[in-house]
């Protein structure tokens, strides 16, 4: 690993909505930093970062890819992430370990749905970012509209332009640097020659106004700087850059650049902005990291960010090979990770041997002897490490907060075509699940079928395709199934279950009193949404139930939640409070209380109005005005609720909420209704109660008949 000083290191990611130009921008960055010597086009299936066959065929990014480049003395570790909502896990885990982000926007569109999602994810982790308004050469390209959209939908008055396009759409030909008040034209076959030109007279007033706004926003963040601005009437270029960097690193301001990656205009200036204004490892950490003792989570310690500090790294991505190795991507925060050394994983509680260390460039690897603090690399040889695990020094054990992963919302069953496929399918699914925490595999206890679950139809389609290509497994795939959930609507107080059976030998005795209630209001995630969780509370006083039996009660409840009540779907949002009970010195056991809790819960469901919940998707539809009536009619027929309608250029935008169960095949229906001119995107938003008639149909399809006497 290069010995680049930490203050000259940048760990950045590229995020955006699908087809905004993230990967094209990354390809240009690699070209201008001499990482590659020819520009490859993603739309031709030749992109460096989109190396998977599925990515080349579909023209989309599916898995995040890492690389390292150098620019003006800076080392830039870059991760290019997918834009499709089905692969949001790739963005989530990259956000956890990167110091700054470049958010790419389509200059002809308002802020698109996935851009809004990833921006909120960056807010969740407090990651500083700059914006790149791309595709300024595209018909409808409008920088002012894009700035206004970012302000209204994402960042309010924290947005500040540091560049402005020289004309737009078909006439776009250069960029004005608002900070230095210089204009540039990009020449050469790949825009590698940058020539300074005069600022065109017809945009001079606009540029002057934007510079005044920039200076005022930079100055108003600090009282002393504001006084200097008032007294001098201006700030120097050095002052603007110095203080803008501080405010960007503190998430007080978001600097906006512009250009066209496809036409090779402005990308070099985006790289300049990334190294000038985005933070390095020392800026983000403030020189120290607070960690926890894995044996005593209340005990914390501050560790200085330096190569000679104790090792602390996070495993943020697992990549698997069908037969040879497991590749574990890591970000080293403190200390130095060396090849053939030992590390401790406080999550698994195991010591592991580090094999080879490599620096990644897309899907190619360069072997290195060590990964130092502040850098990103990959490890070959870790057997029991999973995504989100902490890796630390074997003699200095500490733990950091684990990553949270989204729950799947859609499932299908898969079955191997031949006996040979059956033997290989288990291994393939196991490796893919290890690689992707948002992908789950289980076996249906009733039918024996293998059920795979993910974030959307495309997600599961890619999984099945990877099984076929990478693991040589042929399988049949069932129709998509919705990941329903169950919950209770009312409280069921003091539900009692008691059982006593005496035999000549050891008998059975259990007795519990448990209160159940909805638990929606207590657990909010970082974005204000409700987590789907359950809570157990022990209010036993004295020794009416021995402490060693209490875990059995909690286990029994958790197993009952997983079995469900109405249609065998997991129960969520329930608080259970153990208030009373009794035991027998000989005939009671932890297993007995586990059974008691499970039966008490089923009794409670009859009183607490158990209901079925379904995933609701937030859908955004872009349609020409003449098809508005048909599109709205489709949404209404799908139990959809229209939230908002507005204009985006010549198109009409409809935002609505629709049950996932109604959205299978919707893309084809929309194309038919609009002669192929309307488009849509959707993402999971929340769970909501299923209407009674739909719930009855779901239960019937599941073959579920509730025996009221059980």
XYZ file of C-alpha atoms in Angstrom:
710
model
C 0.000 0.000 0.000
C 1.308 3.449 -0.948
C 2.744 5.569 1.830
C 0.622 8.562 0.846
C 0.241 10.863 3.887
C -3.201 10.559 5.462
C -3.998 14.210 4.780
C -3.540 13.451 1.049
C -5.889 10.434 1.033
C -9.529 10.603 -0.091
C -11.968 7.697 0.271
C -14.932 8.646 -1.903
C -17.959 7.010 -3.482
C -20.080 7.815 -6.509
C -23.848 7.691 -5.856
C -26.931 8.547 -7.921
C -30.188 7.389 -9.499
C -29.921 4.739 -12.197
C -28.682 6.124 -15.545
C -27.526 9.465 -14.098
C -23.987 8.704 -15.289
C -22.162 7.427 -12.190
C -20.123 4.761 -13.928
C -19.420 6.957 -16.971
C -18.120 9.620 -14.583
C -15.946 7.029 -12.826
C -14.546 5.844 -16.175
C -13.522 9.434 -17.020
C -11.907 9.858 -13.587
C -9.846 6.724 -14.212
C -8.814 8.003 -17.638
C -7.748 11.465 -16.480
C -5.819 9.999 -13.529
C -4.001 7.617 -15.937
C -5.482 4.552 -14.274
C -6.730 3.451 -17.692
C -5.410 4.580 -21.075
C -8.572 4.392 -23.127
C -12.094 5.542 -22.366
C -14.492 2.593 -22.357
C -18.201 3.325 -22.713
C -20.663 1.672 -20.325
C -23.512 1.859 -22.842
C -21.430 -0.352 -25.155
C -20.900 -2.897 -22.361
C -17.203 -2.088 -22.125
C -16.935 -0.179 -18.831
C -13.976 -0.930 -16.566
C -16.002 -0.809 -13.353
C -19.004 -2.756 -14.689
C -17.134 -6.030 -15.093
C -19.898 -8.596 -14.466
C -21.488 -10.161 -17.546
C -24.921 -9.118 -16.306
C -23.724 -5.511 -15.963
C -22.335 -5.471 -19.489
C -25.519 -6.973 -20.949
C -27.989 -4.776 -19.057
C -25.956 -1.572 -19.025
C -26.437 -1.088 -15.282
C -24.241 -1.359 -12.201
C -25.171 -4.310 -9.981
C -22.342 -4.562 -7.497
C -20.108 -1.834 -6.107
C -16.578 -1.846 -7.513
C -13.466 -0.359 -5.918
C -10.354 1.155 -7.429
C -7.485 3.484 -6.514
C -6.194 6.439 -8.534
C -3.756 9.318 -8.030
C -4.384 12.995 -8.829
C -2.005 15.893 -8.146
C -0.338 14.031 -5.278
C -3.612 12.788 -3.749
C -4.513 9.118 -3.483
C -8.196 8.602 -4.236
C -9.822 5.316 -3.228
C -13.065 5.189 -5.219
C -16.163 3.005 -4.949
C -18.703 3.103 -7.782
C -22.134 2.013 -6.519
C -25.345 0.815 -8.233
C -28.202 3.220 -8.907
C -31.039 0.673 -8.915
C -33.011 0.493 -5.680
C -32.859 -3.332 -5.660
C -29.129 -3.083 -4.934
C -29.341 -0.427 -2.234
C -27.321 -2.663 0.115
C -24.248 -1.895 -2.001
C -24.729 1.817 -1.285
C -25.532 1.243 2.396
C -22.388 -0.696 3.235
C -20.158 1.621 1.191
C -21.574 4.666 2.973
C -20.528 3.097 6.261
C -16.832 3.203 5.422
C -16.269 6.117 3.024
C -15.348 9.643 4.068
C -17.056 11.601 1.291
C -19.354 11.208 -1.702
C -19.883 12.650 -5.146
C -23.626 12.648 -5.855
C -24.290 12.608 -9.610
C -27.521 14.094 -11.001
C -29.025 14.042 -14.481
C -29.060 17.712 -15.500
C -32.210 17.250 -17.576
C -34.234 15.836 -14.678
C -35.347 16.943 -11.264
C -33.978 14.970 -8.327
C -34.978 11.384 -9.085
C -36.244 8.847 -6.497
C -33.069 6.836 -5.935
C -31.018 10.039 -5.726
C -33.308 11.081 -2.895
C -32.902 7.687 -1.227
C -29.095 7.625 -1.346
C -28.921 11.256 -0.203
C -30.964 10.318 2.869
C -28.671 7.329 3.430
C -25.697 9.703 3.381
C -27.532 11.941 5.881
C -28.023 8.878 8.088
C -24.273 8.278 8.290
C -23.362 11.987 8.264
C -21.186 11.605 5.163
C -20.097 14.920 3.535
C -20.771 15.208 -0.182
C -20.518 17.378 -3.251
C -22.866 17.262 -6.238
C -22.076 16.836 -9.932
C -24.880 17.906 -12.268
C -24.102 15.665 -15.230
C -25.520 15.497 -18.765
C -25.543 19.260 -19.265
C -25.316 18.518 -23.008
C -28.583 16.576 -22.978
C -31.779 18.021 -24.431
C -33.571 19.671 -21.532
C -30.350 20.123 -19.567
C -30.927 22.965 -17.108
C -28.440 23.718 -14.321
C -30.680 26.269 -12.610
C -33.532 23.761 -12.515
C -31.202 21.117 -11.085
C -29.947 23.451 -8.334
C -33.521 24.396 -7.462
C -34.512 20.737 -7.340
C -31.605 19.805 -5.035
C -32.542 22.679 -2.730
C -36.235 21.766 -2.592
C -35.918 18.001 -2.313
C -32.633 17.383 -0.522
C -30.601 20.068 1.153
C -32.442 23.406 1.381
C -30.218 26.481 1.631
C -27.092 24.395 2.236
C -26.646 24.077 -1.531
C -24.076 26.374 -3.163
C -22.935 26.399 -6.805
C -19.170 26.585 -7.384
C -19.426 26.157 -11.170
C -21.795 27.291 -13.913
C -22.242 25.917 -17.451
C -21.369 27.935 -20.531
C -24.746 27.557 -22.184
C -26.727 24.321 -21.884
C -28.242 21.359 -23.742
C -27.148 21.231 -27.411
C -25.058 24.426 -27.070
C -23.181 23.367 -23.890
C -19.454 23.841 -24.427
C -17.620 24.763 -21.227
C -17.656 25.660 -17.535
C -17.145 28.749 -15.401
C -15.260 28.343 -12.102
C -17.291 30.635 -9.840
C -14.666 30.730 -7.078
C -11.813 31.906 -9.307
C -14.107 33.593 -11.868
C -12.443 31.859 -14.795
C -14.027 30.080 -17.759
C -12.715 26.918 -19.409
C -13.148 25.089 -22.693
C -12.303 21.378 -23.016
C -10.521 20.334 -26.209
C -8.759 17.250 -27.567
C -10.200 13.900 -28.499
C -11.116 13.143 -24.884
C -11.355 16.620 -23.371
C -7.851 16.336 -21.950
C -6.770 19.809 -23.078
C -8.273 22.564 -20.934
C -8.118 26.114 -22.315
C -8.980 29.235 -20.331
C -11.421 31.555 -22.125
C -13.359 34.714 -21.321
C -16.615 34.389 -19.427
C -19.357 34.913 -22.049
C -21.093 38.255 -21.621
C -24.601 36.772 -21.675
C -24.009 34.716 -18.505
C -21.723 37.178 -16.677
C -24.521 38.677 -14.569
C -25.733 35.208 -13.533
C -22.200 34.136 -12.571
C -21.676 37.336 -10.565
C -24.911 36.700 -8.649
C -23.914 33.116 -7.891
C -20.483 34.194 -6.670
C -22.052 36.740 -4.341
C -24.352 34.008 -2.995
C -21.366 31.647 -2.577
C -19.280 34.186 -0.655
C -22.180 35.142 1.615
C -22.990 31.500 2.444
C -19.355 30.708 3.190
C -18.994 33.831 5.379
C -22.238 33.521 7.320
C -21.195 30.201 8.869
C -18.559 31.961 11.035
C -18.946 35.265 12.877
C -15.283 36.322 12.556
C -15.302 35.499 8.842
C -18.503 37.495 8.407
C -16.891 40.511 10.113
C -13.908 40.213 7.770
C -16.227 40.055 4.774
C -18.144 43.143 5.874
C -14.970 45.113 6.540
C -13.130 44.135 3.332
C -16.168 43.760 1.091
C -14.743 40.539 -0.349
C -13.066 37.248 0.545
C -9.921 35.995 -1.154
C -9.954 32.851 -3.267
C -7.801 31.174 -0.602
C -10.272 32.109 2.142
C -13.241 30.864 0.129
C -11.585 27.496 -0.574
C -10.331 27.089 2.994
C -13.688 27.816 4.631
C -15.795 26.076 1.989
C -13.791 22.907 2.675
C -14.501 23.251 6.384
C -18.248 23.697 5.869
C -18.457 20.818 3.357
C -16.570 18.529 5.756
C -19.006 19.544 8.533
C -22.078 18.953 6.320
C -22.928 22.644 6.593
C -22.728 23.233 2.828
C -22.918 21.098 -0.327
C -20.860 22.361 -3.259
C -22.355 21.792 -6.736
C -20.313 21.279 -9.905
C -21.488 20.626 -13.472
C -20.420 19.084 -16.766
C -20.945 16.190 -19.143
C -19.016 13.005 -18.464
C -20.032 11.495 -21.796
C -18.763 14.536 -23.720
C -15.601 14.759 -21.566
C -16.412 18.204 -20.188
C -15.722 19.127 -16.583
C -14.699 15.807 -15.024
C -11.207 17.047 -14.157
C -12.813 19.910 -12.217
C -14.973 17.393 -10.334
C -11.800 15.547 -9.292
C -10.302 18.864 -8.165
C -13.427 19.612 -6.113
C -13.387 16.129 -4.559
C -9.800 16.405 -3.301
C -10.133 20.071 -2.306
C -13.430 19.968 -0.433
C -14.223 16.398 0.597
C -12.653 15.200 3.857
C -9.787 12.789 4.328
C -9.564 10.147 7.063
C -8.240 12.634 9.622
C -10.955 15.210 8.899
C -13.768 12.727 9.472
C -12.457 11.091 12.619
C -11.146 14.194 14.323
C -7.989 12.181 15.058
C -9.719 9.852 17.543
C -12.227 6.993 17.309
C -14.505 5.940 20.159
C -14.776 2.153 20.472
C -16.416 -0.325 22.862
C -15.022 -3.195 24.888
C -16.638 -6.391 23.469
C -16.733 -7.905 26.955
C -18.235 -4.776 28.553
C -20.269 -2.701 26.108
C -20.620 0.129 28.640
C -16.857 0.619 28.571
C -15.572 2.879 25.782
C -12.155 4.148 24.765
C -10.783 6.786 22.397
C -8.148 5.530 19.976
C -5.937 7.877 17.979
C -6.005 7.527 14.206
C -2.433 6.576 13.323
C -0.527 3.665 11.835
C 1.043 2.848 15.214
C -2.322 2.705 17.019
C -4.016 -0.660 17.712
C -5.570 -2.178 14.596
C -9.217 -1.425 13.904
C -10.845 -2.233 10.575
C -14.355 -2.911 9.276
C -15.207 -5.667 6.797
C -17.776 -3.945 4.586
C -18.177 -6.310 1.646
C -17.732 -10.003 0.916
C -17.130 -11.291 -2.622
C -17.104 -15.011 -3.294
C -15.686 -17.256 -5.968
C -17.502 -20.545 -6.725
C -14.498 -22.706 -6.004
C -11.375 -20.839 -4.933
C -11.471 -17.920 -2.465
C -13.471 -15.487 -0.413
C -12.506 -11.848 -0.830
C -13.213 -9.540 2.096
C -13.119 -5.779 1.465
C -11.918 -3.825 4.506
C -11.482 -0.209 5.560
C -8.628 0.228 8.026
C -9.285 3.070 10.461
C -6.346 2.732 12.849
C -3.162 0.683 12.931
C -1.830 -1.434 10.079
C -3.250 -4.674 8.686
C -0.408 -6.923 7.539
C -0.504 -10.026 5.374
C -0.075 -13.378 7.147
C -0.880 -11.798 10.531
C -3.668 -12.678 12.972
C -6.708 -10.527 13.737
C -9.528 -10.869 16.250
C -13.208 -10.675 15.268
C -15.184 -9.601 18.377
C -18.502 -10.304 16.620
C -17.756 -13.996 16.070
C -15.390 -14.172 19.045
C -12.748 -15.877 16.910
C -9.149 -15.216 15.961
C -8.497 -15.424 12.219
C -5.420 -15.679 10.040
C -5.024 -13.000 7.391
C -3.843 -14.415 4.084
C -2.874 -12.241 1.161
C -3.749 -8.554 0.972
C -4.720 -6.986 -2.347
C -5.571 -3.583 -3.745
C -8.592 -3.778 -6.040
C -9.109 -2.260 -9.465
C -12.611 -3.375 -10.416
C -12.220 -7.183 -10.654
C -8.429 -7.224 -10.923
C -6.090 -7.413 -7.940
C -2.609 -6.201 -7.076
C -0.951 -7.927 -4.127
C 0.310 -5.611 -1.383
C 2.128 -6.318 1.927
C -0.109 -4.203 4.190
C -3.079 -1.848 4.423
C -2.361 1.198 6.562
C -4.724 3.463 8.518
C -7.132 5.434 6.351
C -6.965 3.081 3.370
C -9.233 0.521 1.695
C -8.123 -2.894 0.456
C -9.159 -6.537 0.446
C -8.170 -9.667 2.349
C -7.995 -13.214 1.057
C -8.183 -15.919 3.709
C -10.720 -14.787 6.317
C -13.116 -17.711 6.743
C -15.661 -16.600 9.360
C -15.844 -12.841 8.813
C -19.130 -11.374 7.597
C -20.219 -8.002 6.256
C -20.116 -5.368 8.998
C -17.780 -7.276 11.335
C -15.052 -5.485 13.270
C -11.460 -6.692 12.911
C -8.991 -5.675 15.608
C -5.670 -6.499 17.231
C -5.649 -9.847 19.055
C -4.121 -8.129 22.085
C -6.382 -5.047 22.043
C -9.987 -6.106 21.550
C -12.709 -3.561 20.869
C -15.954 -3.317 18.962
C -17.769 -0.725 16.854
C -21.426 -0.473 15.916
C -22.511 -3.091 13.406
C -24.206 -2.308 10.103
C -27.967 -2.591 9.667
C -29.341 -4.247 6.554
C -32.772 -3.905 4.919
C -35.312 -6.702 5.172
C -36.310 -8.454 1.896
C -39.761 -7.651 0.521
C -40.154 -10.260 -2.222
C -39.627 -14.026 -2.442
C -39.671 -16.839 -5.011
C -39.154 -20.564 -4.693
C -36.352 -22.240 -6.634
C -35.865 -25.920 -7.393
C -32.919 -27.591 -9.134
C -33.561 -29.141 -12.522
C -31.394 -32.217 -11.931
C -29.919 -34.127 -9.007
C -26.480 -32.751 -9.901
C -27.901 -29.223 -9.703
C -29.421 -30.027 -6.321
C -26.023 -30.827 -4.874
C -24.541 -27.565 -6.175
C -27.480 -25.267 -5.452
C -27.063 -25.303 -1.667
C -23.432 -24.224 -1.915
C -24.248 -21.527 -4.472
C -27.063 -20.013 -2.397
C -24.941 -20.131 0.743
C -22.104 -18.218 -0.939
C -24.450 -15.648 -2.491
C -26.209 -15.057 0.844
C -22.851 -14.574 2.538
C -21.937 -12.009 -0.107
C -25.241 -10.085 -0.013
C -26.841 -9.444 3.416
C -30.095 -8.266 1.783
C -30.531 -11.704 0.169
C -31.990 -14.484 2.336
C -32.481 -18.224 1.873
C -34.792 -20.515 3.837
C -36.620 -23.805 3.501
C -40.415 -23.855 3.752
C -41.231 -26.307 6.558
C -44.574 -27.288 5.032
C -43.552 -27.854 1.396
C -39.801 -28.428 1.677
C -39.262 -25.830 -1.060
C -36.223 -23.552 -1.065
C -37.361 -19.926 -0.787
C -35.077 -17.057 -1.775
C -35.920 -13.484 -0.766
C -34.575 -10.130 -1.897
C -35.250 -6.458 -2.496
C -37.061 -6.763 -5.830
C -37.681 -8.792 -8.977
C -34.443 -7.604 -10.604
C -32.463 -8.520 -7.493
C -33.710 -12.120 -7.536
C -33.386 -12.330 -11.321
C -29.701 -11.453 -11.007
C -29.232 -14.018 -8.207
C -30.703 -16.807 -10.343
C -28.637 -15.694 -13.332
C -25.452 -15.714 -11.223
C -26.232 -19.249 -10.034
C -26.468 -20.337 -13.647
C -23.364 -18.530 -14.911
C -20.949 -18.641 -11.983
C -21.975 -21.852 -10.214
C -23.365 -23.795 -13.226
C -26.663 -24.444 -11.435
C -29.818 -24.745 -13.545
C -33.070 -24.264 -11.641
C -36.775 -23.598 -12.070
C -38.125 -20.421 -10.515
C -41.618 -19.902 -9.128
C -43.783 -16.806 -9.302
C -42.794 -13.877 -7.056
C -44.278 -13.911 -3.552
C -44.755 -10.896 -1.298
C -42.979 -10.842 2.079
C -46.012 -10.188 4.270
C -45.746 -9.615 8.006
C -48.218 -9.982 10.884
C -48.851 -7.906 13.992
C -51.493 -7.167 16.627
C -53.726 -4.087 16.777
C -54.818 -4.190 20.419
C -53.341 -5.006 23.809
C -53.979 -8.350 25.477
C -53.370 -7.921 29.199
C -52.392 -10.680 31.629
C -52.677 -13.644 29.270
C -52.229 -16.709 31.447
C -51.146 -20.168 30.431
C -50.773 -22.905 33.014
C -50.127 -26.609 32.601
C -49.564 -29.343 35.159
C -49.149 -33.042 34.466
C -47.962 -35.436 37.136
C -46.569 -38.869 36.246
C -44.767 -41.608 38.173
C -41.518 -40.108 36.927
C -40.821 -36.504 36.182
C -43.906 -34.472 35.222
C -44.429 -31.210 33.380
C -45.332 -27.881 34.944
C -45.372 -24.392 33.567
C -47.233 -21.222 34.441
C -46.781 -17.755 32.929
C -48.749 -14.527 32.828
C -47.739 -12.264 29.945
C -49.149 -8.958 28.675
C -48.905 -8.145 24.950
C -49.293 -4.775 23.239
C -48.445 -3.090 19.912
C -44.918 -1.678 19.847
C -44.936 0.704 16.871
C -44.086 3.931 18.574
C -40.877 3.006 20.357
C -38.241 2.020 17.803
C -37.488 4.622 15.126
C -34.570 4.292 12.745
C -32.218 7.123 11.769
C -34.501 8.243 8.955
C -37.594 8.430 11.158
C -39.080 5.177 9.915
C -40.387 2.414 12.161
C -38.162 -0.610 12.585
C -39.900 -3.956 12.435
C -38.890 -5.263 15.850
C -40.301 -6.966 18.922
C -39.461 -6.253 22.544
C -39.419 -8.488 25.597
C -39.578 -7.104 29.132
C -39.204 -9.079 32.342
C -41.184 -7.622 35.280
C -40.978 -10.661 37.543
C -40.405 -9.686 41.163
C -38.732 -12.104 43.499
C -38.438 -15.814 42.694
C -41.900 -16.660 41.413
C -40.040 -17.786 38.277
C -36.312 -18.543 38.643
C -34.003 -16.392 36.518
C -32.659 -19.388 34.621
C -36.130 -20.008 33.136
C -36.651 -16.433 31.838
C -34.550 -16.967 28.651
C -36.856 -19.884 27.849
C -39.841 -17.529 27.892
C -38.124 -15.133 25.476
C -37.055 -17.975 23.169
C -40.586 -19.339 23.101
C -41.969 -15.951 22.122
C -39.375 -15.431 19.406
C -40.145 -18.828 17.888
C -43.871 -18.083 18.013
C -43.284 -14.739 16.297
C -41.424 -16.488 13.474
C -44.227 -19.020 12.990
C -46.870 -16.292 12.784
C -50.546 -16.715 13.504
C -52.748 -15.794 10.542
C -50.763 -17.110 7.580
C -47.350 -18.258 8.820
C -45.691 -14.894 8.278
C -43.364 -13.420 10.938
C -44.968 -11.277 13.655
C -43.526 -7.780 14.221
C -44.064 -4.682 16.370
C -45.064 -6.556 19.534
C -44.066 -5.852 23.106
C -44.381 -8.746 25.564
C -44.101 -8.190 29.312
C -43.714 -11.172 31.637
C -45.550 -10.161 34.832
C -46.200 -13.321 36.864
C -46.070 -17.092 36.947
C -45.053 -20.035 39.086
C -42.847 -23.109 38.891
C -42.356 -26.596 40.307
C -39.052 -27.587 41.858
C -38.920 -30.886 39.944
C -41.332 -30.681 37.007
C -40.382 -27.229 35.593
C -37.605 -26.572 33.077
C -36.494 -23.928 30.576
C -38.172 -25.975 27.830
C -41.444 -25.987 29.765
C -41.467 -22.191 29.993
C -40.555 -21.954 26.324
C -43.704 -23.952 25.493
C -45.759 -21.885 27.932
C -44.754 -18.589 26.320
C -45.519 -19.860 22.823
C -48.990 -21.020 23.818
C -49.701 -17.825 25.748
C -48.886 -15.817 22.645
C -51.280 -17.803 20.458
C -54.000 -17.248 23.046
C -53.206 -13.533 23.004
C -53.534 -13.286 19.229
C -57.224 -14.204 19.480
C -57.815 -11.258 21.801
C -55.445 -8.700 20.288
C -56.833 -8.644 16.723
C -53.926 -10.082 14.762
C -53.699 -8.535 11.285
C -51.684 -9.058 8.116
C -49.253 -6.369 6.909
C -48.054 -5.854 3.324
C -45.098 -3.896 1.909
C -46.106 -0.596 0.320
C -43.917 0.774 -2.455
C -43.300 4.418 -3.236
C -43.727 4.687 -7.010
C -42.727 7.604 -9.223
C -44.119 7.650 -12.758
C -42.866 9.910 -15.546
C -45.452 10.178 -18.318
C -46.451 12.492 -21.181
C -49.571 14.483 -20.292
C -51.805 12.727 -22.859
C -51.497 9.425 -20.964
C -52.206 10.834 -17.493
C -55.762 9.503 -17.369
C -54.787 5.937 -18.244
C -51.854 5.942 -15.830
C -53.986 7.229 -12.939
C -56.636 4.642 -13.755
C -54.020 1.889 -13.526
C -52.853 3.142 -10.129
C -56.397 3.287 -8.764
C -57.076 -0.272 -9.967
C -54.033 -1.451 -8.002
C -55.209 -0.079 -4.653
C -52.760 2.780 -5.109
C -52.899 6.155 -3.352
C -51.697 9.166 -5.335
C -49.580 11.463 -3.196
C -48.438 14.195 -5.567
C -48.572 15.286 -9.220
C -46.259 17.888 -10.716
C -44.431 18.942 -13.878
C -40.866 18.068 -14.832
C -40.138 19.873 -18.078
C -42.676 18.622 -20.643
C -43.529 15.515 -18.622
C -45.969 14.879 -15.783
C -44.688 13.236 -12.627
C -46.959 11.150 -10.411
C -45.824 10.050 -6.950
C -47.990 7.368 -5.370
C -47.998 4.501 -2.872
C -49.000 1.052 -4.135
C -48.944 -2.421 -2.506
C -46.074 -4.524 -3.818
C -48.462 -7.404 -4.541
C -50.116 -5.256 -7.233
C -46.892 -4.166 -8.920
C -45.663 -7.397 -10.513
C -45.439 -6.845 -14.255
C -46.381 -3.183 -13.933
C -43.551 -1.953 -16.183
C -45.028 -3.857 -19.125
C -48.534 -2.547 -18.366
C -47.259 1.029 -18.202
C -45.467 0.735 -21.520
C -48.618 -0.627 -23.140
C -50.739 2.205 -21.758
C -48.322 4.913 -22.949
C -46.974 3.469 -26.211
C -43.653 2.932 -24.475
C -43.191 6.593 -23.531
C -43.826 6.469 -19.749
C -41.307 5.188 -17.231
C -41.491 4.318 -13.539
C -39.305 3.548 -10.553
C -40.231 2.225 -7.145
C -38.732 1.564 -3.746
C -39.967 0.042 -0.513
C -41.491 2.653 1.810
C -43.412 1.035 4.697
C -45.715 -1.780 5.819
C -49.469 -1.244 6.069
C -52.469 -3.339 7.122
C -53.934 -5.544 4.407
C -57.674 -5.049 3.656
C -59.835 -7.872 5.003
C -60.821 -9.275 1.606
C -57.202 -9.368 0.451
C -56.066 -10.928 3.755
C -58.619 -13.737 3.354
C -57.342 -14.381 -0.172
C -53.720 -14.494 1.026
C -54.605 -16.969 3.787
C -56.506 -19.130 1.324
C -53.543 -19.171 -1.072
C -51.317 -20.240 1.803
C -53.700 -23.102 2.547
C -54.048 -21.808 6.094
C -56.989 -22.760 8.271
C -56.909 -21.506 11.828
C -58.074 -24.035 14.382
C -59.689 -21.929 17.087
C -59.485 -24.819 19.516
C -55.716 -25.365 19.294
